Short mmCIF file of C-alpha atoms in Angstrom, two decimals:
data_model
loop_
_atom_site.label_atom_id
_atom_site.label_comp_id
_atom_site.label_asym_id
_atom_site.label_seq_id
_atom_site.Cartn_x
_atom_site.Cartn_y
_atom_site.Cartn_z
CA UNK A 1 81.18 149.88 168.33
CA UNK A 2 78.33 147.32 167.11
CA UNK A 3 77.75 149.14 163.74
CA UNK A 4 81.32 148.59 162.77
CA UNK A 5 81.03 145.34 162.42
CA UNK A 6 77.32 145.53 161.07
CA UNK A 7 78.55 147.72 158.21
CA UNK A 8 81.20 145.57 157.63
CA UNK A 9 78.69 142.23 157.31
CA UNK A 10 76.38 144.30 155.00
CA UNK A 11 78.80 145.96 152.64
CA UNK A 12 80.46 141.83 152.05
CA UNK A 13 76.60 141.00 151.31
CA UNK A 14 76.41 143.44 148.89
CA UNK A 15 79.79 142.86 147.30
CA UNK A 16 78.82 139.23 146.56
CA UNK A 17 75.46 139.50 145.65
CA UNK A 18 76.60 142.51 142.95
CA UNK A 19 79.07 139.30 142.07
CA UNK A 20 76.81 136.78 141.39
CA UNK A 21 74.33 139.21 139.61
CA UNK A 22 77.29 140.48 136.94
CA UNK A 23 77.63 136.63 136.64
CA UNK A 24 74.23 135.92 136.08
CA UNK A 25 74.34 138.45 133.44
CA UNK A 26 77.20 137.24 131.85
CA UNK A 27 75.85 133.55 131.80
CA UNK A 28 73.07 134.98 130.32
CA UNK A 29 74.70 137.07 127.45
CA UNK A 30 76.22 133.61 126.69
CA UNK A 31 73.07 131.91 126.84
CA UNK A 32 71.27 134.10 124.51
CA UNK A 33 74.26 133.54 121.86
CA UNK A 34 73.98 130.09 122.31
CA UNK A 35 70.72 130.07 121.68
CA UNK A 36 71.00 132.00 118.37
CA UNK A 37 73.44 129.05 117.24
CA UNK A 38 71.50 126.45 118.70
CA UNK A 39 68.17 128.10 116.94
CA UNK A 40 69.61 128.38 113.87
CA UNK A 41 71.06 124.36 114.14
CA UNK A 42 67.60 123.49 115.01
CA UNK A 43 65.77 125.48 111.81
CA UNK A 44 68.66 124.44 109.06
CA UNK A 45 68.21 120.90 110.59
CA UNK A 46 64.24 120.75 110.33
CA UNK A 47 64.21 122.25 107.08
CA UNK A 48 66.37 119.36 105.67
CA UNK A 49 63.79 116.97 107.00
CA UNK A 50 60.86 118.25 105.19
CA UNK A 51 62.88 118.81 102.29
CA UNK A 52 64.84 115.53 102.59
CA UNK A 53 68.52 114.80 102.32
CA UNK A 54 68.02 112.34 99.15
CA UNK A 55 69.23 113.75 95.76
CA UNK A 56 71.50 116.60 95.47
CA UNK A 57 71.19 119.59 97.03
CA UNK A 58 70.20 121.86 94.14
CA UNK A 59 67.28 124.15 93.41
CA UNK A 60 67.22 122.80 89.46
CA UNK A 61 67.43 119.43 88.74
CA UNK A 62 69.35 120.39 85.38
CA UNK A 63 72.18 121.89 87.70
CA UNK A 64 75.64 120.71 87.59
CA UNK A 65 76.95 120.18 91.85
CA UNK A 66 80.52 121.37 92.21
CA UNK A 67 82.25 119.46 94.50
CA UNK A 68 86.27 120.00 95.41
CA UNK A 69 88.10 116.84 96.67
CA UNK A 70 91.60 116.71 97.99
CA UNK A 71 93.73 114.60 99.78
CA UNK A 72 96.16 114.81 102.71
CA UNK A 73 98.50 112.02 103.64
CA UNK A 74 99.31 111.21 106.99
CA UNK A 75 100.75 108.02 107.07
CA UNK A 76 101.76 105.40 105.12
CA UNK A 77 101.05 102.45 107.37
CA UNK A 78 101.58 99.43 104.98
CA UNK A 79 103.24 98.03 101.37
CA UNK A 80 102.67 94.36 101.13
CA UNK A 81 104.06 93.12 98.66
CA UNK A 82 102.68 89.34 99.18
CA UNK A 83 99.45 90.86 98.90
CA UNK A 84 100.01 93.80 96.53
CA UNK A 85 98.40 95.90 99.00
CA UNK A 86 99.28 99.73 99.67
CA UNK A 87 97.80 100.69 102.70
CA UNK A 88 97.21 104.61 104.02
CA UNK A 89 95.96 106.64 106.39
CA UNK A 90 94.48 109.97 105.37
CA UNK A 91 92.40 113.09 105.57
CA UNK A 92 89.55 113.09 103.19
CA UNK A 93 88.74 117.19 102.25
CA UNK A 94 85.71 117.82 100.31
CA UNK A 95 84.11 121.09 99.68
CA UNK A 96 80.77 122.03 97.99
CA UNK A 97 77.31 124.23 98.16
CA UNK A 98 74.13 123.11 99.83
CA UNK A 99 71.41 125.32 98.73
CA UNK A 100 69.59 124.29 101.34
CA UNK A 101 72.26 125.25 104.07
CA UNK A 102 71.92 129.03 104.06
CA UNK A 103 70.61 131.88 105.91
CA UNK A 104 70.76 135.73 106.64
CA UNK A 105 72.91 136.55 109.73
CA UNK A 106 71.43 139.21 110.40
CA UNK A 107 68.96 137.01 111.50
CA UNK A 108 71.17 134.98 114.23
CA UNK A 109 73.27 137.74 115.56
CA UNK A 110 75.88 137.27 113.32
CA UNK A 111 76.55 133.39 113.43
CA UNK A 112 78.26 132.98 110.13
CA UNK A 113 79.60 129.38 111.06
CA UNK A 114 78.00 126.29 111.95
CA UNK A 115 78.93 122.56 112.55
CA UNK A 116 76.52 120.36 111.79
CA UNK A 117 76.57 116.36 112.02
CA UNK A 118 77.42 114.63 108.87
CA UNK A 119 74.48 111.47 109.25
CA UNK A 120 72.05 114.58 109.21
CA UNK A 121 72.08 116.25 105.27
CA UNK A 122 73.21 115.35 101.92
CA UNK A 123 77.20 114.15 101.48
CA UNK A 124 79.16 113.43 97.65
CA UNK A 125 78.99 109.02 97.56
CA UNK A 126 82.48 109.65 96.28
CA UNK A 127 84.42 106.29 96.65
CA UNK A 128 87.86 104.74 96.66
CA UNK A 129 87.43 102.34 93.02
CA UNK A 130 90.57 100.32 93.60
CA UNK A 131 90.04 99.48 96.73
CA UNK A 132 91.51 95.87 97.66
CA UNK A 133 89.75 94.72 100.80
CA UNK A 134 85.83 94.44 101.60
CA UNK A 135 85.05 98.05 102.85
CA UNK A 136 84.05 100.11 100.47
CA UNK A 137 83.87 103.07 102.29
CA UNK A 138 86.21 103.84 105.47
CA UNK A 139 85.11 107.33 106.58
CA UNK A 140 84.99 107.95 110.16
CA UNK A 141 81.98 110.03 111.43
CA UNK A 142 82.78 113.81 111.34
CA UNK A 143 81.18 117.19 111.78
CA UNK A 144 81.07 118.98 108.97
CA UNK A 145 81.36 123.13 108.89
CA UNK A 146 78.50 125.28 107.04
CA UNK A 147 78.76 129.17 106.26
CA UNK A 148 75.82 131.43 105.62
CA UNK A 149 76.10 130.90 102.28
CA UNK A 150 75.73 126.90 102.03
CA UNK A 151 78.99 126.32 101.38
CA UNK A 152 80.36 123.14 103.18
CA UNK A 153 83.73 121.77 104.20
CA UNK A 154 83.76 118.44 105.45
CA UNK A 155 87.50 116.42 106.76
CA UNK A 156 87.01 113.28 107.67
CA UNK A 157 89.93 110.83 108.50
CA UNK A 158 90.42 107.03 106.75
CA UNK A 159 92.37 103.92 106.12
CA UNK A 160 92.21 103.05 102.65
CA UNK A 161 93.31 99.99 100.87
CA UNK A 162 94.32 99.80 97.76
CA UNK A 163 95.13 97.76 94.91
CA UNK A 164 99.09 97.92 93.82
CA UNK A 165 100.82 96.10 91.64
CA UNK A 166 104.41 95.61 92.48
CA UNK A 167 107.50 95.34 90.58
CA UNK A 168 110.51 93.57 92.28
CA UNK A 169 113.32 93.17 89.43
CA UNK A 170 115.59 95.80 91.06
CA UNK A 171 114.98 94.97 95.02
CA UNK A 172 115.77 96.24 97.61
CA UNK A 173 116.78 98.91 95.31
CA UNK A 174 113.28 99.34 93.72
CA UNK A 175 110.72 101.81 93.32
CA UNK A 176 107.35 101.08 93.33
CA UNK A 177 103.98 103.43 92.37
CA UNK A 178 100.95 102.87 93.55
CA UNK A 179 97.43 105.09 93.16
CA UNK A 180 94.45 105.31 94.77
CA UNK A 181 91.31 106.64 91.97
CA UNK A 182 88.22 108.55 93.94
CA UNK A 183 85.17 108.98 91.69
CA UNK A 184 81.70 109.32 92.75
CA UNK A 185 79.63 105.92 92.57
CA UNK A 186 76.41 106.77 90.93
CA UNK A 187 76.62 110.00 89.57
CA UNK A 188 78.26 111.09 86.21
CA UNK A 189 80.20 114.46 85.15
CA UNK A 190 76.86 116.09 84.21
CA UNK A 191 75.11 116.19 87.64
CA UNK A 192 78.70 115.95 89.24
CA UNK A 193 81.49 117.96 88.74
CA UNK A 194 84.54 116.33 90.48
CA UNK A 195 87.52 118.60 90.53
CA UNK A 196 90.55 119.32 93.02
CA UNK A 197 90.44 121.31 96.02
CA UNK A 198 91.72 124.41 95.44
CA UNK A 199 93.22 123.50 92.60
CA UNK A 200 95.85 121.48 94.08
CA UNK A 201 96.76 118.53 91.62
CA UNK A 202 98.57 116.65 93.98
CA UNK A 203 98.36 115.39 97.47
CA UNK A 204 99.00 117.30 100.93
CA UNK A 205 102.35 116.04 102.74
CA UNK A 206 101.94 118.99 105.42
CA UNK A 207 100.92 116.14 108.03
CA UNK A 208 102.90 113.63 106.64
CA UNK A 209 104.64 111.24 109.14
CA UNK A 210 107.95 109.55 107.20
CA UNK A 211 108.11 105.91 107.45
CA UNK A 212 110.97 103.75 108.33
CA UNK A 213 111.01 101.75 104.70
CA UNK A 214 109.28 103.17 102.34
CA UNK A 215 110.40 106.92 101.35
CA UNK A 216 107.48 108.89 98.88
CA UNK A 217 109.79 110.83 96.09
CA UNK A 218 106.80 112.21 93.94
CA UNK A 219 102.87 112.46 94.49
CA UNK A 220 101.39 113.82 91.39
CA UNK A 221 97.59 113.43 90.35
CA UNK A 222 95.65 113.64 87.57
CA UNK A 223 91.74 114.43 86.57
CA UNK A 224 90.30 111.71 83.88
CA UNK A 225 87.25 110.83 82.47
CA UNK A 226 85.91 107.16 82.44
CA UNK A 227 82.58 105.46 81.40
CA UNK A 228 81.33 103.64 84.22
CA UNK A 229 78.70 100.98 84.44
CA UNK A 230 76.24 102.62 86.39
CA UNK A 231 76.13 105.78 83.91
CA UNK A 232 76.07 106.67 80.15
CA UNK A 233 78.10 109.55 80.23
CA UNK A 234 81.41 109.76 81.66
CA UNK A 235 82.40 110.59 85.53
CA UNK A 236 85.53 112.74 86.45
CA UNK A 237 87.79 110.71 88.28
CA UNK A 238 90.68 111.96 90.20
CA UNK A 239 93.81 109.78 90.61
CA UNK A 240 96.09 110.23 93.47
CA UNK A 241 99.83 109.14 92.37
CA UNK A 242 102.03 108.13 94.90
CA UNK A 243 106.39 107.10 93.67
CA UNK A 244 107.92 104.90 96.58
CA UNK A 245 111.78 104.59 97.48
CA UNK A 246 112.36 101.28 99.17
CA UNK A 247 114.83 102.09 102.11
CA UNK A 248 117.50 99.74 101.41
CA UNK A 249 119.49 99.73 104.57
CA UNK A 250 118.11 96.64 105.99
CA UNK A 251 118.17 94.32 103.02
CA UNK A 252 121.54 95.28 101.92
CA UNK A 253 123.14 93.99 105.46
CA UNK A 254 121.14 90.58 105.15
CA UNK A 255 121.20 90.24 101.62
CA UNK A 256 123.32 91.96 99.11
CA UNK A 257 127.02 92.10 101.34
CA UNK A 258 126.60 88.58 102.37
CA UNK A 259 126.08 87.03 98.79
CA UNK A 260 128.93 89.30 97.44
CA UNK A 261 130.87 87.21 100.33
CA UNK A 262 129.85 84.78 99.43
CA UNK A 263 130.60 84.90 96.11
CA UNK A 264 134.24 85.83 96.86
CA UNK A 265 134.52 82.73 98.72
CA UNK A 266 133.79 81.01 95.88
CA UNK A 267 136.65 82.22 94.30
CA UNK A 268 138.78 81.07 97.05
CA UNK A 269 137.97 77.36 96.42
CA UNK A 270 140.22 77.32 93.15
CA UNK A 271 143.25 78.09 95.13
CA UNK A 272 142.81 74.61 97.36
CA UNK A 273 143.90 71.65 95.32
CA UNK A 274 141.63 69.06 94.83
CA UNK A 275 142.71 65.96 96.88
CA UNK A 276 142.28 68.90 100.37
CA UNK A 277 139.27 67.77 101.95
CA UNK A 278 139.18 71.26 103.11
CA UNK A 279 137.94 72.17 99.50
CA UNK A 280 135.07 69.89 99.47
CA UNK A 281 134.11 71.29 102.41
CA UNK A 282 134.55 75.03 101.83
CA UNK A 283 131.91 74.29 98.64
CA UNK A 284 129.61 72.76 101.16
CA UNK A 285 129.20 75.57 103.13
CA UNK A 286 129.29 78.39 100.64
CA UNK A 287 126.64 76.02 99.05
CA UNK A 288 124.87 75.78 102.45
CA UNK A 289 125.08 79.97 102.60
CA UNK A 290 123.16 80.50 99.54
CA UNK A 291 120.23 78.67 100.25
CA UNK A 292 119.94 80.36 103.73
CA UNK A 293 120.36 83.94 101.50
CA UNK A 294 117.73 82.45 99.37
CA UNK A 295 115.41 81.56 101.50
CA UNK A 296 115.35 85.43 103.04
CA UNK A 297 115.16 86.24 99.92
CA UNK A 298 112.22 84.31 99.23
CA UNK A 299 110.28 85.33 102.68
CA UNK A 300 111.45 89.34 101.90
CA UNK A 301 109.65 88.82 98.31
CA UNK A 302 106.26 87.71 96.82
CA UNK A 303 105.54 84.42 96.14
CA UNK A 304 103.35 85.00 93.17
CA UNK A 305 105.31 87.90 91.35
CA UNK A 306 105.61 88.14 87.84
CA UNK A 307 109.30 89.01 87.86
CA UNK A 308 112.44 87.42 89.82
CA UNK A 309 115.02 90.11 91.53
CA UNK A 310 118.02 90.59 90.01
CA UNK A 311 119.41 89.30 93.41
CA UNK A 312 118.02 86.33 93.72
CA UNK A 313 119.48 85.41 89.86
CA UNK A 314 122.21 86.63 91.06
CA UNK A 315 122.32 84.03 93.69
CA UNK A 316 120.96 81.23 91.48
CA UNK A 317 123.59 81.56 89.46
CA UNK A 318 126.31 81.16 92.50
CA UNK A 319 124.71 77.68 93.42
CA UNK A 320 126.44 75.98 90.08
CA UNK A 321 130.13 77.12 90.54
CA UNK A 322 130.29 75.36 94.38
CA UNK A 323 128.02 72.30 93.00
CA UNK A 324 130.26 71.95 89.90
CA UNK A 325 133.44 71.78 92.05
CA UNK A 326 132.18 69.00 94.48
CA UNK A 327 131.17 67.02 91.21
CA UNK A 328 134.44 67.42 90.06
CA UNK A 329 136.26 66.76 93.47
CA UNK A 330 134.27 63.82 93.69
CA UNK A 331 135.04 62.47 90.10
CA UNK A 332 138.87 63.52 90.68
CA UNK A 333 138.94 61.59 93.74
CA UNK A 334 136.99 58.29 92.19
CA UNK A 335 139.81 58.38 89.12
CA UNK A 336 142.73 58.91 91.75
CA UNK A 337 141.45 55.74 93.55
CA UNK A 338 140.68 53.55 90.57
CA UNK A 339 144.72 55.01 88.82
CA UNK A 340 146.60 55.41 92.73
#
């Protein structure tokens, strides 16, 4: 009867011991792959020190570096128009081949892919030109991926700030186009091919979250050639076009239906004969109206634009009908006291 329970004890020994040995095994299957990764991270990484991550990565100093740039919205976070300032937030994609990034994986037990932190080896000083604020560059830390073969695909997110020049004849039923221009900073076309990625000559709305006032009814770009200042020949630049529908919802409760009103209303004043103070005093306050309309209108707008809305003409042009009215209920009422 005491074996039972003896057998019992040993074979739940065993059991758990066989456990924790399969488990050991496992953990060390997964050790030695991370080791193969980590190895290879460790080699790629040293060899970029003694070679050094300043200049381009290229075996021939004569060689033209490829790099692919694209651009993927995600939001559009800001259009000041006080400032002229088009504000976004975006993914950054760039894509070209390290030469020193590559190895056999054979080698490494088939480890094809790597991530590898960006402070570490050689990234494109490609740069925002317009920007309108005093960060140059906005790109937040990433890892970047490497394949076997050195090729190199690095996303990192940003705010950008650009410079946009803003027309406001036709608000709040305006349009508006603003750009942001990427070229790299110091090197020209020759030892710096800029092109899109993929191919893709516009930008990526896959991400894209809408905003309340501004609506984006186009986004074409363009690949140009300038001379810049810090190079004889020219650099490829790539110019990111972005069309903007002003939502006009908003303004046209505050602004557009009340100064048709009141511009009706002022049509109502030549049906109250002139010795009804009520007149006077209907001019007064339709007079009163359009300087509270204009004074929106002047908050909702630019101080320093080169144009004037249509609108606030519009409105301009309502202030002489009531003013000319109360001159001439004034002047009717001095003659009617002088002649009574």
């Amino acid at each position: 009867m005491a074996e039972a329970p003896m057998k019992l004890i040993l074979a739940t020994v065993i059991f758990i011991l066989s456990g924790n040995f399969d488990s050991c095994n496992a953990g060390d299957k997964d050790f030695k792959f991370q080791s193969f990764e980590r190895t290879l991270i460790k080699q790629l990484l040293e060899k970029y020190e003694r070679l050094g991550k300043i200049g381009r990565p290229v075996m021939n100093n004569s060689q033209t570096l490829n790099v692919q740039f694209g651009l993927s919205l995600f939001q559009l976070m800001d259009l000041d128009e006080a400032d002229q300032m088009f504000t976004v937030n975006v993914w950054n994609k760039f894509a070209w081949r390290d030469e020193i990034l590559t190895w056999n994986p054979k080698n490494y037990n088939e480890v094809k892919h790597v991530r590898i932190p960006v402070k570490h080896v050689w990234t494109p000083d490609i740069v925002l030109l317009n920007y309108a604020d005093e960060r140059l560059v906005e790109l937040r830390e990433v890892m970047l991926t490497v394949d076997y073969t050195g090729q190199i695909f690095w996303s990192p997110p940003s705010i950008y700030k650009s410079m946009c020049r803003i027309q406001m004849e036709h608000f709040p039923f305006d349009h508006q186009i603003c750009y942001l221009r990427f070229a790299s900073w110091t090197l020209n076309g020759r030892r710096l091919n800029l092109t899109f990625l993929d191919g893709i000559k516009s930008a990526l709305l896959d991400d894209y979250q809408e905003s309340n006032e501004w609506h984006i009814v186009a986004y074409p770009a363009v690949r140009r050639f300038f001379r810049q200042t810090c190079c004889d020949e020219p650099s490829p630049n790539l110019i990111f076009f972005f069309v903007l529908k002003r939502n006009p919802d908003f303004y046209a409760y505050l602004l557009v239906l009340p100064c048709i009103l009141l511009a009706v209303l002022n049509l109502v004043t030549f049906w109250l004969p002139p010795q009804n103070p009520a007149r006077m005093m209907l001019g007064m306050n339709i007079l009163s109206g359009f300087c509270i309309q204009m004074k929106f209108l002047t908050l909702s707008t630019p101080s320093a634009s080169n144009t004037i809305p249509y609108l606030g003409k519009f409105c301009t042009s309502k202030y002489v009908l009531p003013d000319c009215l109360n001159d001439s209920d004034l002047l009717y009422f001095k003659v009617w006291r002088i002649y009574r």
